[in-house]
């Protein structure tokens, strides 16, 4: 029994289209769209000579376009994650990227495998949609983690600005200039909207709902209460910053405690596959005597099902709500 090379080819083609979508994104929008950029995207656009109103309209369009496209059948599975990731591609452009990646995958499958046309077509479409979904999901996860890490520092910067006498809108502008992306651009948008007449509390609440972030909801509620009832906003935000930082430390502690269980689940599910590959390399004919028995394929399916169940079971056991 020799190891088939086609699954490896399928995996390499999927990795290739996954890298391709990132390359297309950076090519179209430049490095300023990357979360690793030192200058946040809003300031980068302003430095290029774009007007403040023009930048605000462009960013507002990007921040709301995905949720408005939930009615598109294929795109509905991507809309929420794409909104959290703040993907600058429009829904139409993302669908076009899916089609391009599917075409590239089809060419790769045609050259590298001997599969029939229906199989190549189905797998290429799955790879195109799957690569975009995996890419968007990774972008959303990374972006939300960065916002959670940046928020306590941003709130503390607001507190220091308020204590030296700046109004809250000026504190937002300072955060927008001093904090990197993704939170810098988000706060810059709120500052621009407030400058054009939108209520700050309403803008913060809309941002919290769009990102589905509990800590941002706390900030929006604190600002709204202060606007309606009065009080020392600096002291309120100082307490909020401490609460957010404490919650973040608790999340980190929970992740550290559950890390061993998470990796144990992944190892227990992946080890049988690694053992299968190792056995076939060491002794290619090891399974020849049982391959022709009627229970071989059902047994393989049962084992594969148990491995998947193990992954989901371990994920549910370590999914601790804080």
GROMACS .gro file of C-alpha atoms in nm:
model
  322
    1UNK     CA    1   0.000   0.000   0.000
    2UNK     CA    2   0.163   0.324  -0.116
    3UNK     CA    3   0.066   0.675  -0.007
    4UNK     CA    4  -0.135   0.851  -0.280
    5UNK     CA    5   0.021   1.178  -0.390
    6UNK     CA    6  -0.305   1.344  -0.500
    7UNK     CA    7  -0.415   1.453  -0.147
    8UNK     CA    8  -0.080   1.630  -0.113
    9UNK     CA    9  -0.139   1.806  -0.445
   10UNK     CA   10  -0.486   1.915  -0.330
   11UNK     CA   11  -0.338   2.056  -0.011
   12UNK     CA   12  -0.063   2.244  -0.194
   13UNK     CA   13  -0.314   2.396  -0.438
   14UNK     CA   14  -0.534   2.512  -0.148
   15UNK     CA   15  -0.233   2.674   0.024
   16UNK     CA   16  -0.140   2.841  -0.305
   17UNK     CA   17  -0.483   2.999  -0.354
   18UNK     CA   18  -0.483   3.105   0.013
   19UNK     CA   19  -0.153   3.289  -0.039
   20UNK     CA   20  -0.281   3.432  -0.366
   21UNK     CA   21  -0.582   3.603  -0.208
   22UNK     CA   22  -0.354   3.781   0.043
   23UNK     CA   23  -0.126   3.888  -0.241
   24UNK     CA   24  -0.419   4.028  -0.439
   25UNK     CA   25  -0.544   4.219  -0.134
   26UNK     CA   26  -0.208   4.381  -0.064
   27UNK     CA   27  -0.155   4.458  -0.433
   28UNK     CA   28  -0.489   4.637  -0.468
   29UNK     CA   29  -0.486   4.835  -0.142
   30UNK     CA   30  -0.114   4.854  -0.059
   31UNK     CA   31   0.063   4.789   0.270
   32UNK     CA   32  -0.142   5.054   0.451
   33UNK     CA   33  -0.428   4.802   0.473
   34UNK     CA   34  -0.208   4.564   0.675
   35UNK     CA   35  -0.258   4.555   1.051
   36UNK     CA   36   0.121   4.564   1.088
   37UNK     CA   37   0.141   4.914   0.940
   38UNK     CA   38   0.293   5.171   1.175
   39UNK     CA   39   0.065   5.449   1.045
   40UNK     CA   40  -0.306   5.374   1.063
   41UNK     CA   41  -0.494   5.367   0.736
   42UNK     CA   42  -0.702   5.679   0.800
   43UNK     CA   43  -0.392   5.894   0.855
   44UNK     CA   44  -0.224   5.730   0.556
   45UNK     CA   45  -0.516   5.832   0.333
   46UNK     CA   46  -0.513   6.187   0.474
   47UNK     CA   47  -0.137   6.215   0.414
   48UNK     CA   48  -0.193   6.124   0.049
   49UNK     CA   49  -0.400   6.441   0.010
   50UNK     CA   50  -0.754   6.306   0.043
   51UNK     CA   51  -1.000   6.534   0.220
   52UNK     CA   52  -1.135   6.451   0.564
   53UNK     CA   53  -1.491   6.414   0.434
   54UNK     CA   54  -1.376   6.196   0.144
   55UNK     CA   55  -1.178   5.968   0.378
   56UNK     CA   56  -1.473   5.942   0.615
   57UNK     CA   57  -1.712   5.845   0.336
   58UNK     CA   58  -1.471   5.583   0.201
   59UNK     CA   59  -1.414   5.426   0.542
   60UNK     CA   60  -1.785   5.434   0.631
   61UNK     CA   61  -1.863   5.257   0.305
   62UNK     CA   62  -1.607   4.986   0.381
   63UNK     CA   63  -1.733   4.947   0.738
   64UNK     CA   64  -2.097   4.889   0.642
   65UNK     CA   65  -2.091   4.729   0.297
   66UNK     CA   66  -2.066   4.367   0.412
   67UNK     CA   67  -2.362   4.363   0.650
   68UNK     CA   68  -2.578   4.515   0.375
   69UNK     CA   69  -2.500   4.218   0.148
   70UNK     CA   70  -2.628   3.935   0.368
   71UNK     CA   71  -2.902   3.862   0.114
   72UNK     CA   72  -2.647   3.733  -0.141
   73UNK     CA   73  -2.666   3.351  -0.112
   74UNK     CA   74  -2.296   3.259  -0.115
   75UNK     CA   75  -2.185   3.579   0.055
   76UNK     CA   76  -2.415   3.541   0.354
   77UNK     CA   77  -2.171   3.294   0.517
   78UNK     CA   78  -1.894   3.555   0.497
   79UNK     CA   79  -2.074   3.879   0.580
   80UNK     CA   80  -2.033   3.888   0.960
   81UNK     CA   81  -1.669   3.782   0.957
   82UNK     CA   82  -1.589   4.018   0.669
   83UNK     CA   83  -1.743   4.304   0.867
   84UNK     CA   84  -1.536   4.224   1.176
   85UNK     CA   85  -1.224   4.198   0.961
   86UNK     CA   86  -1.320   4.526   0.787
   87UNK     CA   87  -1.225   4.382   0.449
   88UNK     CA   88  -1.180   4.668   0.202
   89UNK     CA   89  -1.295   4.450  -0.087
   90UNK     CA   90  -1.659   4.507  -0.175
   91UNK     CA   91  -1.891   4.202  -0.175
   92UNK     CA   92  -1.885   4.200  -0.556
   93UNK     CA   93  -1.505   4.209  -0.559
   94UNK     CA   94  -1.487   3.926  -0.305
   95UNK     CA   95  -1.714   3.710  -0.519
   96UNK     CA   96  -1.492   3.790  -0.820
   97UNK     CA   97  -1.188   3.688  -0.615
   98UNK     CA   98  -1.361   3.359  -0.531
   99UNK     CA   99  -1.417   3.299  -0.902
  100UNK     CA  100  -1.054   3.380  -0.983
  101UNK     CA  101  -0.923   3.150  -0.712
  102UNK     CA  102  -1.157   2.873  -0.829
  103UNK     CA  103  -1.023   2.913  -1.183
  104UNK     CA  104  -0.662   2.898  -1.058
  105UNK     CA  105  -0.742   2.589  -0.851
  106UNK     CA  106  -0.911   2.426  -1.152
  107UNK     CA  107  -0.601   2.481  -1.366
  108UNK     CA  108  -0.380   2.339  -1.089
  109UNK     CA  109  -0.603   2.034  -1.049
  110UNK     CA  110  -0.609   1.980  -1.425
  111UNK     CA  111  -0.230   1.988  -1.447
  112UNK     CA  112  -0.150   1.802  -1.125
  113UNK     CA  113  -0.423   1.540  -1.096
  114UNK     CA  114  -0.612   1.296  -1.315
  115UNK     CA  115  -0.953   1.359  -1.161
  116UNK     CA  116  -1.260   1.385  -1.383
  117UNK     CA  117  -1.412   1.717  -1.486
  118UNK     CA  118  -1.702   1.714  -1.233
  119UNK     CA  119  -1.464   1.641  -0.944
  120UNK     CA  120  -1.217   1.909  -1.054
  121UNK     CA  121  -1.495   2.164  -1.097
  122UNK     CA  122  -1.653   2.089  -0.759
  123UNK     CA  123  -1.323   2.085  -0.570
  124UNK     CA  124  -1.202   2.405  -0.738
  125UNK     CA  125  -1.520   2.591  -0.639
  126UNK     CA  126  -1.488   2.459  -0.283
  127UNK     CA  127  -1.125   2.572  -0.273
  128UNK     CA  128  -1.211   2.919  -0.404
  129UNK     CA  129  -1.486   2.978  -0.149
  130UNK     CA  130  -1.300   2.796   0.130
  131UNK     CA  131  -0.977   2.990   0.080
  132UNK     CA  132  -1.160   3.324   0.101
  133UNK     CA  133  -1.351   3.210   0.410
  134UNK     CA  134  -1.033   3.090   0.588
  135UNK     CA  135  -0.854   3.412   0.493
  136UNK     CA  136  -1.139   3.635   0.617
  137UNK     CA  137  -1.177   3.434   0.937
  138UNK     CA  138  -0.806   3.467   1.016
  139UNK     CA  139  -0.819   3.842   0.943
  140UNK     CA  140  -1.123   3.886   1.168
  141UNK     CA  141  -0.968   3.688   1.454
  142UNK     CA  142  -0.641   3.880   1.435
  143UNK     CA  143  -0.815   4.217   1.412
  144UNK     CA  144  -1.050   4.155   1.705
  145UNK     CA  145  -0.761   4.038   1.924
  146UNK     CA  146  -0.565   4.353   1.840
  147UNK     CA  147  -0.862   4.576   1.922
  148UNK     CA  148  -0.908   4.399   2.257
  149UNK     CA  149  -0.540   4.455   2.337
  150UNK     CA  150  -0.542   4.819   2.227
  151UNK     CA  151  -0.865   4.927   2.397
  152UNK     CA  152  -0.737   4.957   2.758
  153UNK     CA  153  -0.441   5.170   2.647
  154UNK     CA  154  -0.670   5.385   2.431
  155UNK     CA  155  -0.914   5.444   2.719
  156UNK     CA  156  -0.626   5.534   2.951
  157UNK     CA  157  -0.502   5.781   2.688
  158UNK     CA  158  -0.851   5.935   2.685
  159UNK     CA  159  -0.838   5.961   3.064
  160UNK     CA  160  -0.506   6.146   3.057
  161UNK     CA  161  -0.637   6.381   2.788
  162UNK     CA  162  -0.953   6.457   2.985
  163UNK     CA  163  -0.758   6.521   3.305
  164UNK     CA  164  -0.544   6.790   3.140
  165UNK     CA  165  -0.857   6.971   3.022
  166UNK     CA  166  -0.927   6.841   2.670
  167UNK     CA  167  -1.289   6.779   2.568
  168UNK     CA  168  -1.386   6.422   2.484
  169UNK     CA  169  -1.384   6.484   2.107
  170UNK     CA  170  -1.025   6.609   2.133
  171UNK     CA  171  -0.936   6.298   2.334
  172UNK     CA  172  -1.077   6.087   2.051
  173UNK     CA  173  -0.864   6.277   1.800
  174UNK     CA  174  -0.554   6.216   2.011
  175UNK     CA  175  -0.630   5.844   2.025
  176UNK     CA  176  -0.687   5.841   1.648
  177UNK     CA  177  -0.342   5.993   1.591
  178UNK     CA  178  -0.142   5.804   1.854
  179UNK     CA  179  -0.290   5.454   1.835
  180UNK     CA  180  -0.209   5.220   1.547
  181UNK     CA  181  -0.461   5.023   1.347
  182UNK     CA  182  -0.712   4.876   1.380
  183UNK     CA  183  -0.838   5.085   1.672
  184UNK     CA  184  -0.676   5.407   1.548
  185UNK     CA  185  -0.883   5.419   1.231
  186UNK     CA  186  -1.200   5.318   1.418
  187UNK     CA  187  -1.158   5.599   1.672
  188UNK     CA  188  -1.067   5.840   1.393
  189UNK     CA  189  -1.395   5.759   1.223
  190UNK     CA  190  -1.586   5.835   1.544
  191UNK     CA  191  -1.399   6.164   1.580
  192UNK     CA  192  -1.479   6.260   1.220
  193UNK     CA  193  -1.846   6.167   1.257
  194UNK     CA  194  -1.876   6.369   1.577
  195UNK     CA  195  -1.715   6.666   1.400
  196UNK     CA  196  -1.990   6.645   1.137
  197UNK     CA  197  -2.266   6.637   1.399
  198UNK     CA  198  -2.320   6.274   1.497
  199UNK     CA  199  -2.366   6.198   1.865
  200UNK     CA  200  -2.049   6.042   2.010
  201UNK     CA  201  -2.235   5.792   2.226
  202UNK     CA  202  -2.442   5.680   1.928
  203UNK     CA  203  -2.128   5.641   1.714
  204UNK     CA  204  -1.956   5.435   1.984
  205UNK     CA  205  -2.266   5.217   2.024
  206UNK     CA  206  -2.282   5.156   1.647
  207UNK     CA  207  -1.915   5.060   1.646
  208UNK     CA  208  -1.967   4.820   1.938
  209UNK     CA  209  -2.258   4.651   1.763
  210UNK     CA  210  -2.070   4.627   1.434
  211UNK     CA  211  -1.770   4.465   1.603
  212UNK     CA  212  -1.988   4.266   1.848
  213UNK     CA  213  -1.746   4.361   2.127
  214UNK     CA  214  -1.861   4.372   2.488
  215UNK     CA  215  -1.586   4.603   2.616
  216UNK     CA  216  -1.672   4.858   2.348
  217UNK     CA  217  -2.035   4.844   2.461
  218UNK     CA  218  -1.919   4.932   2.813
  219UNK     CA  219  -1.737   5.235   2.672
  220UNK     CA  220  -2.042   5.345   2.473
  221UNK     CA  221  -2.270   5.311   2.777
  222UNK     CA  222  -2.028   5.506   3.000
  223UNK     CA  223  -2.006   5.795   2.752
  224UNK     CA  224  -2.383   5.798   2.695
  225UNK     CA  225  -2.459   5.805   3.068
  226UNK     CA  226  -2.212   6.088   3.122
  227UNK     CA  227  -2.369   6.288   2.838
  228UNK     CA  228  -2.720   6.251   2.979
  229UNK     CA  229  -2.656   6.257   3.355
  230UNK     CA  230  -2.322   6.433   3.391
  231UNK     CA  231  -2.035   6.331   3.614
  232UNK     CA  232  -1.659   6.298   3.599
  233UNK     CA  233  -1.599   6.118   3.271
  234UNK     CA  234  -1.225   6.081   3.342
  235UNK     CA  235  -1.291   5.886   3.661
  236UNK     CA  236  -1.555   5.673   3.491
  237UNK     CA  237  -1.321   5.584   3.203
  238UNK     CA  238  -1.033   5.522   3.442
  239UNK     CA  239  -1.242   5.261   3.624
  240UNK     CA  240  -1.354   5.118   3.292
  241UNK     CA  241  -0.995   5.084   3.173
  242UNK     CA  242  -0.907   4.888   3.487
  243UNK     CA  243  -1.208   4.660   3.438
  244UNK     CA  244  -1.123   4.597   3.071
  245UNK     CA  245  -0.760   4.525   3.156
  246UNK     CA  246  -0.864   4.286   3.434
  247UNK     CA  247  -1.101   4.104   3.199
  248UNK     CA  248  -0.825   4.079   2.938
  249UNK     CA  249  -0.589   3.929   3.197
  250UNK     CA  250  -0.860   3.681   3.294
  251UNK     CA  251  -0.906   3.581   2.928
  252UNK     CA  252  -0.531   3.527   2.898
  253UNK     CA  253  -0.529   3.314   3.213
  254UNK     CA  254  -0.819   3.102   3.085
  255UNK     CA  255  -0.638   3.054   2.753
  256UNK     CA  256  -0.323   2.947   2.937
  257UNK     CA  257  -0.515   2.700   3.153
  258UNK     CA  258  -0.698   2.544   2.857
  259UNK     CA  259  -0.401   2.545   2.616
  260UNK     CA  260  -0.287   2.196   2.720
  261UNK     CA  261  -0.635   2.050   2.665
  262UNK     CA  262  -0.667   2.221   2.325
  263UNK     CA  263  -0.335   2.086   2.201
  264UNK     CA  264  -0.409   1.744   2.348
  265UNK     CA  265  -0.727   1.727   2.142
  266UNK     CA  266  -0.542   1.830   1.827
  267UNK     CA  267  -0.262   1.584   1.894
  268UNK     CA  268  -0.497   1.294   1.964
  269UNK     CA  269  -0.680   1.364   1.639
  270UNK     CA  270  -0.367   1.416   1.431
  271UNK     CA  271  -0.148   1.138   1.570
  272UNK     CA  272  -0.339   0.850   1.401
  273UNK     CA  273  -0.292   1.019   1.065
  274UNK     CA  274   0.080   1.071   1.130
  275UNK     CA  275   0.107   0.709   1.243
  276UNK     CA  276  -0.065   0.595   0.922
  277UNK     CA  277   0.181   0.792   0.710
  278UNK     CA  278   0.477   0.662   0.913
  279UNK     CA  279   0.365   0.300   0.883
  280UNK     CA  280   0.321   0.334   0.507
  281UNK     CA  281   0.667   0.483   0.470
  282UNK     CA  282   0.832   0.219   0.687
  283UNK     CA  283   0.635  -0.078   0.549
  284UNK     CA  284   0.425   0.003   0.238
  285UNK     CA  285   0.256  -0.341   0.234
  286UNK     CA  286   0.142  -0.336   0.597
  287UNK     CA  287  -0.232  -0.302   0.520
  288UNK     CA  288  -0.245  -0.515   0.204
  289UNK     CA  289  -0.403  -0.815   0.380
  290UNK     CA  290  -0.699  -0.616   0.515
  291UNK     CA  291  -0.761  -0.365   0.234
  292UNK     CA  292  -0.981  -0.608   0.039
  293UNK     CA  293  -1.203  -0.701   0.335
  294UNK     CA  294  -1.559  -0.555   0.330
  295UNK     CA  295  -1.516  -0.380   0.667
  296UNK     CA  296  -1.199  -0.187   0.576
  297UNK     CA  297  -1.366   0.122   0.425
  298UNK     CA  298  -1.644   0.139   0.690
  299UNK     CA  299  -1.381   0.104   0.963
  300UNK     CA  300  -1.179   0.391   0.812
  301UNK     CA  301  -1.492   0.609   0.803
  302UNK     CA  302  -1.574   0.524   1.165
  303UNK     CA  303  -1.220   0.612   1.276
  304UNK     CA  304  -1.232   0.939   1.082
  305UNK     CA  305  -1.567   1.020   1.243
  306UNK     CA  306  -1.429   0.954   1.591
  307UNK     CA  307  -1.133   1.185   1.519
  308UNK     CA  308  -1.370   1.465   1.418
  309UNK     CA  309  -1.590   1.403   1.721
  310UNK     CA  310  -1.281   1.423   1.941
  311UNK     CA  311  -1.194   1.766   1.801
  312UNK     CA  312  -1.543   1.904   1.859
  313UNK     CA  313  -1.572   1.743   2.204
  314UNK     CA  314  -1.241   1.889   2.322
  315UNK     CA  315  -1.336   2.230   2.183
  316UNK     CA  316  -1.665   2.223   2.376
  317UNK     CA  317  -1.491   2.116   2.698
  318UNK     CA  318  -1.239   2.403   2.688
  319UNK     CA  319  -1.480   2.670   2.561
  320UNK     CA  320  -1.505   2.847   2.896
  321UNK     CA  321  -1.733   3.151   2.904
  322UNK     CA  322  -1.592   3.444   3.100
   0.00000   0.00000   0.00000
